[in-house]
Amino acid sequence: MQRPLTANIRPNAPPPDCAAYERAGGYQAMRRALLQMTPADVVGEVTKSGLRGRGGAGFGTGQKWSFVPKRKPGRRSYLIANADEMEPGTFKDRLLLEGDPHQMIEAVIVSAYAVGATDGYIFVRGEYKLAIARLTQAIGEAHAAGYLGEDILGSGYSLNLHIHASAGRYICGEETALLTALEGRRAQPRNKPPFPQVSGLWGAPSVVNNVETLCNIPHIIANGADWFKSLGRGADGGTKLYGISGRVKRPGTWELPIGTPMREILEEHAGGMQDGYQLRALLPGGASTAFLGADQLDTAMDYGSVEKAGSRLGTGSAIVLDDRSCPVGMICNLEHFFAQESCGWCTPCRDGLPWVERMLRALEDGDGEDEDLHQLQRHVGLLGPGRTFCAHAPGAMAPLESGLRHFRDEFERHVRERHCSWR
Amino acid sequence: MSTADIIEPRTDEPLSEQLRDEIRALGEHEAHPRAACIAALQRVQEEYRWVSDAHLREVAPLLGMSPADLDGVATYFNLIFRRPVGRRVLLLCDSVTCWLMQRERLEAHLRHRLGIVPGQTTPDGDITLLPTVCLGHCDHAPAMMLDNELYGDLDEQRMDAIIDGTAKAMP
């Protein structure tokens, strides 16, 4: 089984330095792209590969790149790696950032070349101290090797690459909020259109891609779109970093063919449930995805199959709910997070999420009423897609809506018995 | 090190000329100086542990911002502290996987051991306890960060050892 993204990553070992990365075939895709391909060739190959964004939304990467207008001489434009990984339950990009920082840098160079960017940023959450340190060192090495800066490899292409260490705010992972943060402002999302590819950072063309998405690019350029497509097990191409956390025997992250069934990930890679615990349900792709029940474990973890099952692939990082944890308490924790991290820009999100959290807290404390369940259901609609400025609140409603369906009896029991029987 | 050995930063003193130069240089490195404001606030925090009103008023004009504008950014981010914090900041992850792995029991242990609730600092000024958004260490939940070091697979004993300085980071 091929694992291109994690081939150089060894557990509990330092990442490869520039020389070791090159010995493993690193920076060859960059040479090929910059010296033998036009930017349009690179965009074309990525489009042909069918690569979809691995940060949660799943938008076609080549298509996203194709929206960048033709470069005007003297105008700055930007390629930004979104490494603001703050979705609860998601820890996949940290593996790539810490484990193989030169792969990240090569990915940014090739992608920046493709979209004609003059400057690159890696936007990292502030808590990822080790990743920031390793990336800083790797950027220094890449500069020394002549892979960054002016006239890279004599190709005529120049790129400045910067690290932006953020200071902790979940909404920065939303691409327009991330741009606002990079400008030194309160990181509130922006209206679309105009899309960032046309008017992004400082009003200049900007492309924001997730870390895992970008790390696929050198491999697509080195091996071709057809090779990439052949890696997947279903309609989607490539591999995927899947993570599992919760009461499983071996929580962790694995690179597997996209489309691997959840049962295989859970039982073969994560080792199944811990002794004494049973699987009740799981959030397949991070905190902002809908629950899948234990009877849906055979769902293939690709975009279409997970959507057909009623949820989203999201980040591909599953959070397992076991049979000894309270589903209402779990949802209450999730909504506390979303309420706390609302940027406050639009009223439904700013006021609605704390309201939802308070109702769930009341249920947990034994103060819930029948009417609360109706109100929670009502909020699912009021804070759903199309009602708010960005996808934060609709994302928050995914576990609530599906939780009300999957665990209706638990919600009713909290009201009826006037306490949480799991405590 | 005993608490008596620690020299407390003086937040009533103006920023050093060296730090002011550093902040100016950060601003010059960016397309627009204000883009360096998070990095500048982080530098002030490295020196003083938190960003006082006086220091915020000093930093703002160096980046072409008004103090109110800079305060708007500073108060938006979880890791910029606008109130004094202790010599060590303990971030206990309060997100979902840690919750599933009994982080509430650990928070209760911390409250008991430190005699404070999240948001407070121990009376001797040693530790500030703060809740935090998912630390991305879910495969080792429950997790925490103390003085920028990440720790996972926590239980009460390991947590005590970390606070006492006898446990290793990154299990």
Tab-separated table of C-alpha atoms in Angstrom, chain A residues 85-346:
chain	number	residue	atom	x	y	z
A	85	GLU	CA	-5.955	22.982	12.860
A	86	MET	CA	-8.363	23.662	15.724
A	87	GLU	CA	-11.360	21.460	14.924
A	88	PRO	CA	-11.903	19.310	18.014
A	89	GLY	CA	-10.951	15.719	17.345
A	90	THR	CA	-8.679	16.650	14.425
A	91	PHE	CA	-4.916	16.222	14.678
A	92	LYS	CA	-3.853	14.956	11.253
A	93	ASP	CA	-2.037	18.020	9.898
A	94	ARG	CA	0.214	18.192	12.945
A	95	LEU	CA	1.677	14.849	11.836
A	96	LEU	CA	2.648	16.319	8.447
A	97	LEU	CA	3.920	19.618	9.832
A	98	GLU	CA	6.059	18.069	12.536
A	99	GLY	CA	6.988	14.877	10.714
A	100	ASP	CA	8.028	16.181	7.290
A	101	PRO	CA	8.278	19.984	7.148
A	102	HIS	CA	10.234	19.970	3.871
A	103	GLN	CA	7.314	18.191	2.185
A	104	MET	CA	5.138	21.107	3.313
A	105	ILE	CA	7.636	23.623	1.924
A	106	GLU	CA	7.993	21.845	-1.423
A	107	ALA	CA	4.200	21.654	-1.611
A	108	VAL	CA	3.893	25.392	-1.056
A	109	ILE	CA	6.574	26.173	-3.679
A	110	VAL	CA	4.971	24.017	-6.389
A	111	SER	CA	1.460	25.259	-5.585
A	112	ALA	CA	2.566	28.897	-5.414
A	113	TYR	CA	4.242	28.505	-8.793
A	114	ALA	CA	1.040	27.038	-10.230
A	115	VAL	CA	-1.122	29.953	-9.117
A	116	GLY	CA	1.535	32.606	-9.809
A	117	ALA	CA	1.937	33.638	-6.172
A	118	THR	CA	4.732	36.007	-5.205
A	119	ASP	CA	4.501	35.250	-1.487
A	120	GLY	CA	3.630	32.202	0.561
A	121	TYR	CA	2.403	31.917	4.135
A	122	ILE	CA	2.080	28.954	6.436
A	123	PHE	CA	-0.615	29.996	8.917
A	124	VAL	CA	-0.087	27.811	11.999
A	125	ARG	CA	-2.099	27.763	15.191
A	126	GLY	CA	-0.101	29.161	18.102
A	127	GLU	CA	-0.237	25.993	20.185
A	128	TYR	CA	1.678	23.967	17.548
A	129	LYS	CA	5.030	25.065	18.972
A	130	LEU	CA	6.988	22.066	17.717
A	131	ALA	CA	5.593	22.432	14.208
A	132	ILE	CA	6.487	26.131	14.161
A	133	ALA	CA	10.052	25.397	15.291
A	134	ARG	CA	10.570	22.621	12.743
A	135	LEU	CA	9.059	24.621	9.886
A	136	THR	CA	11.242	27.617	10.764
A	137	GLN	CA	14.344	25.463	10.648
A	138	ALA	CA	13.292	23.792	7.392
A	139	ILE	CA	12.587	27.146	5.716
A	140	GLY	CA	16.100	28.251	6.636
A	141	GLU	CA	17.526	25.085	5.073
A	142	ALA	CA	15.421	25.503	1.939
A	143	HIS	CA	16.627	29.093	1.582
A	144	ALA	CA	20.230	27.986	1.963
A	145	ALA	CA	19.691	25.367	-0.742
A	146	GLY	CA	18.315	28.001	-3.114
A	147	TYR	CA	14.769	26.623	-3.102
A	148	LEU	CA	13.231	29.825	-1.765
A	149	GLY	CA	13.885	33.466	-2.547
A	150	GLU	CA	14.908	34.948	-5.885
A	151	ASP	CA	15.076	33.013	-9.153
A	152	ILE	CA	14.644	29.507	-7.740
A	153	LEU	CA	16.881	27.021	-9.616
A	154	GLY	CA	17.393	29.638	-12.313
A	155	SER	CA	13.770	29.205	-13.353
A	156	GLY	CA	12.985	32.904	-13.150
A	157	TYR	CA	10.383	32.152	-10.455
A	158	SER	CA	10.802	33.801	-7.033
A	159	LEU	CA	8.950	33.097	-3.800
A	160	ASN	CA	9.105	34.533	-0.304
A	161	LEU	CA	7.791	32.136	2.326
A	162	HIS	CA	6.692	33.286	5.787
A	163	ILE	CA	5.346	31.558	8.876
A	164	HIS	CA	2.477	33.209	10.703
A	165	ALA	CA	2.054	31.886	14.232
A	166	SER	CA	-1.541	32.598	15.209
A	167	ALA	CA	-2.806	33.113	18.742
A	168	GLY	CA	-5.696	30.703	19.105
A	169	ARG	CA	-9.072	31.269	17.504
A	170	TYR	CA	-10.987	28.495	15.752
A	171	ILE	CA	-12.577	30.754	13.147
A	172	CYS	CA	-9.104	31.461	11.697
A	173	GLY	CA	-9.452	28.095	9.950
A	174	GLU	CA	-12.207	29.607	7.791
A	175	GLU	CA	-10.356	30.854	4.726
A	176	THR	CA	-11.613	34.438	4.685
A	177	ALA	CA	-11.243	34.841	8.461
A	178	LEU	CA	-7.707	33.528	8.079
A	179	LEU	CA	-6.972	36.283	5.553
A	180	THR	CA	-8.391	38.901	7.904
A	181	ALA	CA	-6.180	37.526	10.691
A	182	LEU	CA	-3.106	37.719	8.442
A	183	GLU	CA	-3.867	41.388	7.899
A	184	GLY	CA	-3.709	41.969	11.658
A	185	ARG	CA	-7.418	42.418	12.232
A	186	ARG	CA	-10.063	40.637	14.302
A	187	ALA	CA	-10.448	37.417	12.349
A	188	GLN	CA	-14.010	37.760	11.155
A	189	PRO	CA	-15.102	36.005	7.965
A	190	ARG	CA	-15.675	38.040	4.822
A	191	ASN	CA	-18.486	38.033	2.347
A	192	LYS	CA	-18.084	35.922	-0.783
A	193	PRO	CA	-17.974	36.967	-3.612
A	194	PRO	CA	-15.446	38.292	-4.255
A	195	PHE	CA	-13.682	35.004	-3.640
A	196	PRO	CA	-10.160	35.116	-2.198
A	197	GLN	CA	-8.705	33.837	-5.469
A	198	VAL	CA	-9.747	37.185	-6.959
A	199	SER	CA	-9.574	39.500	-3.930
A	200	GLY	CA	-7.957	38.028	-0.838
A	201	LEU	CA	-5.063	39.166	1.324
A	202	TRP	CA	-4.745	42.964	1.029
A	203	GLY	CA	-7.178	42.734	-1.877
A	204	ALA	CA	-4.756	40.660	-3.941
A	205	PRO	CA	-5.379	37.219	-5.480
A	206	SER	CA	-4.939	34.606	-2.754
A	207	VAL	CA	-5.328	30.857	-2.583
A	208	VAL	CA	-5.858	29.160	0.769
A	209	ASN	CA	-5.397	25.387	0.922
A	210	ASN	CA	-5.298	22.944	3.812
A	211	VAL	CA	-1.952	21.361	4.782
A	212	GLU	CA	-2.887	17.812	3.748
A	213	THR	CA	-4.306	19.058	0.450
A	214	LEU	CA	-1.059	20.854	-0.389
A	215	CYS	CA	1.146	17.941	0.654
A	216	ASN	CA	-0.468	15.865	-2.107
A	217	ILE	CA	0.710	18.279	-4.806
A	218	PRO	CA	4.406	17.284	-5.122
A	219	HIS	CA	3.379	13.630	-5.406
A	220	ILE	CA	0.828	14.374	-8.116
A	221	ILE	CA	3.467	16.297	-10.091
A	222	ALA	CA	6.095	13.590	-9.568
A	223	ASN	CA	3.864	10.624	-10.389
A	224	GLY	CA	1.003	11.993	-12.471
A	225	ALA	CA	-2.735	12.387	-12.129
A	226	ASP	CA	-3.533	8.810	-13.149
A	227	TRP	CA	-1.259	7.404	-10.449
A	228	PHE	CA	-2.996	9.629	-7.889
A	229	LYS	CA	-6.447	8.527	-8.985
A	230	SER	CA	-5.400	4.877	-8.742
A	231	LEU	CA	-4.600	5.267	-5.030
A	232	GLY	CA	-8.236	5.686	-4.002
A	233	ARG	CA	-10.667	2.854	-3.384
A	234	GLY	CA	-13.737	4.561	-4.817
A	235	ALA	CA	-14.666	7.559	-6.878
A	236	ASP	CA	-12.135	9.855	-5.174
A	237	GLY	CA	-8.422	9.772	-5.839
A	238	GLY	CA	-5.429	9.615	-3.524
A	239	THR	CA	-4.872	8.627	0.049
A	240	LYS	CA	-6.389	10.256	3.124
A	241	LEU	CA	-5.104	10.812	6.616
A	242	TYR	CA	-7.682	9.212	8.885
A	243	GLY	CA	-7.645	9.758	12.611
A	244	ILE	CA	-9.594	8.145	15.441
A	245	SER	CA	-9.846	9.315	19.008
A	246	GLY	CA	-11.920	8.235	21.971
A	247	ARG	CA	-12.198	4.843	23.695
A	248	VAL	CA	-10.376	2.776	21.089
A	249	LYS	CA	-7.354	0.594	21.785
A	250	ARG	CA	-4.920	2.489	19.531
A	251	PRO	CA	-6.043	6.059	18.855
A	252	GLY	CA	-3.961	7.678	16.132
A	253	THR	CA	-3.610	8.783	12.519
A	254	TRP	CA	-3.119	6.550	9.468
A	255	GLU	CA	-2.627	7.268	5.795
A	256	LEU	CA	-4.929	4.952	3.864
A	257	PRO	CA	-6.561	4.864	0.434
A	258	ILE	CA	-9.426	7.330	0.350
A	259	GLY	CA	-12.633	5.340	0.503
A	260	THR	CA	-11.407	2.907	3.164
A	261	PRO	CA	-14.474	1.750	5.128
A	262	MET	CA	-14.814	3.105	8.662
A	263	ARG	CA	-15.021	-0.454	10.043
A	264	GLU	CA	-11.568	-1.253	8.681
A	265	ILE	CA	-10.085	1.967	10.109
A	266	LEU	CA	-11.701	1.384	13.473
A	267	GLU	CA	-11.091	-2.325	13.873
A	268	GLU	CA	-7.822	-2.967	12.008
A	269	HIS	CA	-5.934	0.248	12.567
A	270	ALA	CA	-7.377	1.614	15.797
A	271	GLY	CA	-7.575	-1.901	17.251
A	272	GLY	CA	-11.308	-1.766	18.004
A	273	MET	CA	-12.938	-0.514	21.169
A	274	GLN	CA	-11.212	-0.673	24.539
A	275	ASP	CA	-12.230	-3.628	26.681
A	276	GLY	CA	-15.468	-2.938	28.480
A	277	TYR	CA	-16.616	-0.299	25.992
A	278	GLN	CA	-18.945	-0.581	23.014
A	279	LEU	CA	-19.240	1.758	20.084
A	280	ARG	CA	-22.455	3.757	20.158
A	281	ALA	CA	-21.869	6.273	17.356
A	282	LEU	CA	-19.146	8.440	15.889
A	283	LEU	CA	-18.546	11.796	14.324
A	284	PRO	CA	-16.725	10.741	11.148
A	285	GLY	CA	-14.940	13.959	10.245
A	286	GLY	CA	-14.454	16.168	13.287
A	287	ALA	CA	-16.701	18.158	15.598
A	288	SER	CA	-18.763	19.813	12.858
A	289	THR	CA	-19.999	16.612	11.219
A	290	ALA	CA	-23.161	14.611	11.874
A	291	PHE	CA	-23.170	11.393	13.912
A	292	LEU	CA	-23.093	8.053	12.157
A	293	GLY	CA	-24.569	5.151	14.113
A	294	ALA	CA	-22.806	1.892	14.944
A	295	ASP	CA	-24.868	0.291	12.161
A	296	GLN	CA	-23.172	2.546	9.579
A	297	LEU	CA	-19.623	1.334	10.066
A	298	ASP	CA	-19.411	-0.084	6.571
A	299	THR	CA	-19.582	3.399	5.105
A	300	ALA	CA	-16.647	4.028	2.783
A	301	MET	CA	-14.793	7.107	3.989
A	302	ASP	CA	-14.975	9.134	0.819
A	303	TYR	CA	-16.856	12.343	0.123
A	304	GLY	CA	-19.882	10.843	-1.651
A	305	SER	CA	-20.367	7.779	0.546
A	306	VAL	CA	-20.238	9.681	3.845
A	307	GLU	CA	-22.648	12.276	2.460
A	308	LYS	CA	-24.994	9.509	1.348
A	309	ALA	CA	-24.844	8.121	4.896
A	310	GLY	CA	-26.034	11.515	6.199
A	311	SER	CA	-22.806	13.145	7.315
A	312	ARG	CA	-19.608	14.651	5.865
A	313	LEU	CA	-16.083	13.342	5.394
A	314	GLY	CA	-14.879	16.629	6.914
A	315	THR	CA	-11.304	16.265	8.086
A	316	GLY	CA	-11.524	12.462	8.149
A	317	SER	CA	-10.882	12.449	11.892
A	318	ALA	CA	-13.440	10.349	13.718
A	319	ILE	CA	-14.457	10.906	17.340
A	320	VAL	CA	-15.920	7.810	18.926
A	321	LEU	CA	-18.846	7.935	21.342
A	322	ASP	CA	-18.796	4.874	23.582
A	323	ASP	CA	-21.679	3.302	25.472
A	324	ARG	CA	-20.506	4.626	28.845
A	325	SER	CA	-20.525	8.322	27.927
A	326	CYS	CA	-23.620	10.497	27.871
A	327	PRO	CA	-24.586	11.553	24.333
A	328	VAL	CA	-26.292	14.716	25.663
A	329	GLY	CA	-23.156	15.595	27.626
A	330	MET	CA	-21.010	15.059	24.556
A	331	ILE	CA	-23.222	17.333	22.463
A	332	CYS	CA	-23.237	19.882	25.284
A	333	ASN	CA	-19.423	19.892	25.229
A	334	LEU	CA	-19.441	20.368	21.454
A	335	GLU	CA	-21.919	23.251	21.586
A	336	HIS	CA	-19.940	24.876	24.394
A	337	PHE	CA	-16.964	24.868	22.059
A	338	PHE	CA	-18.903	26.349	19.153
A	339	ALA	CA	-20.548	28.999	21.360
A	340	GLN	CA	-17.187	29.966	22.836
A	341	GLU	CA	-15.548	30.180	19.419
A	342	SER	CA	-18.291	32.127	17.632
A	343	CYS	CA	-16.615	35.240	16.292
A	344	GLY	CA	-19.687	37.284	17.239
A	345	TRP	CA	-20.094	38.852	13.819
A	346	CYS	CA	-23.644	37.695	13.091
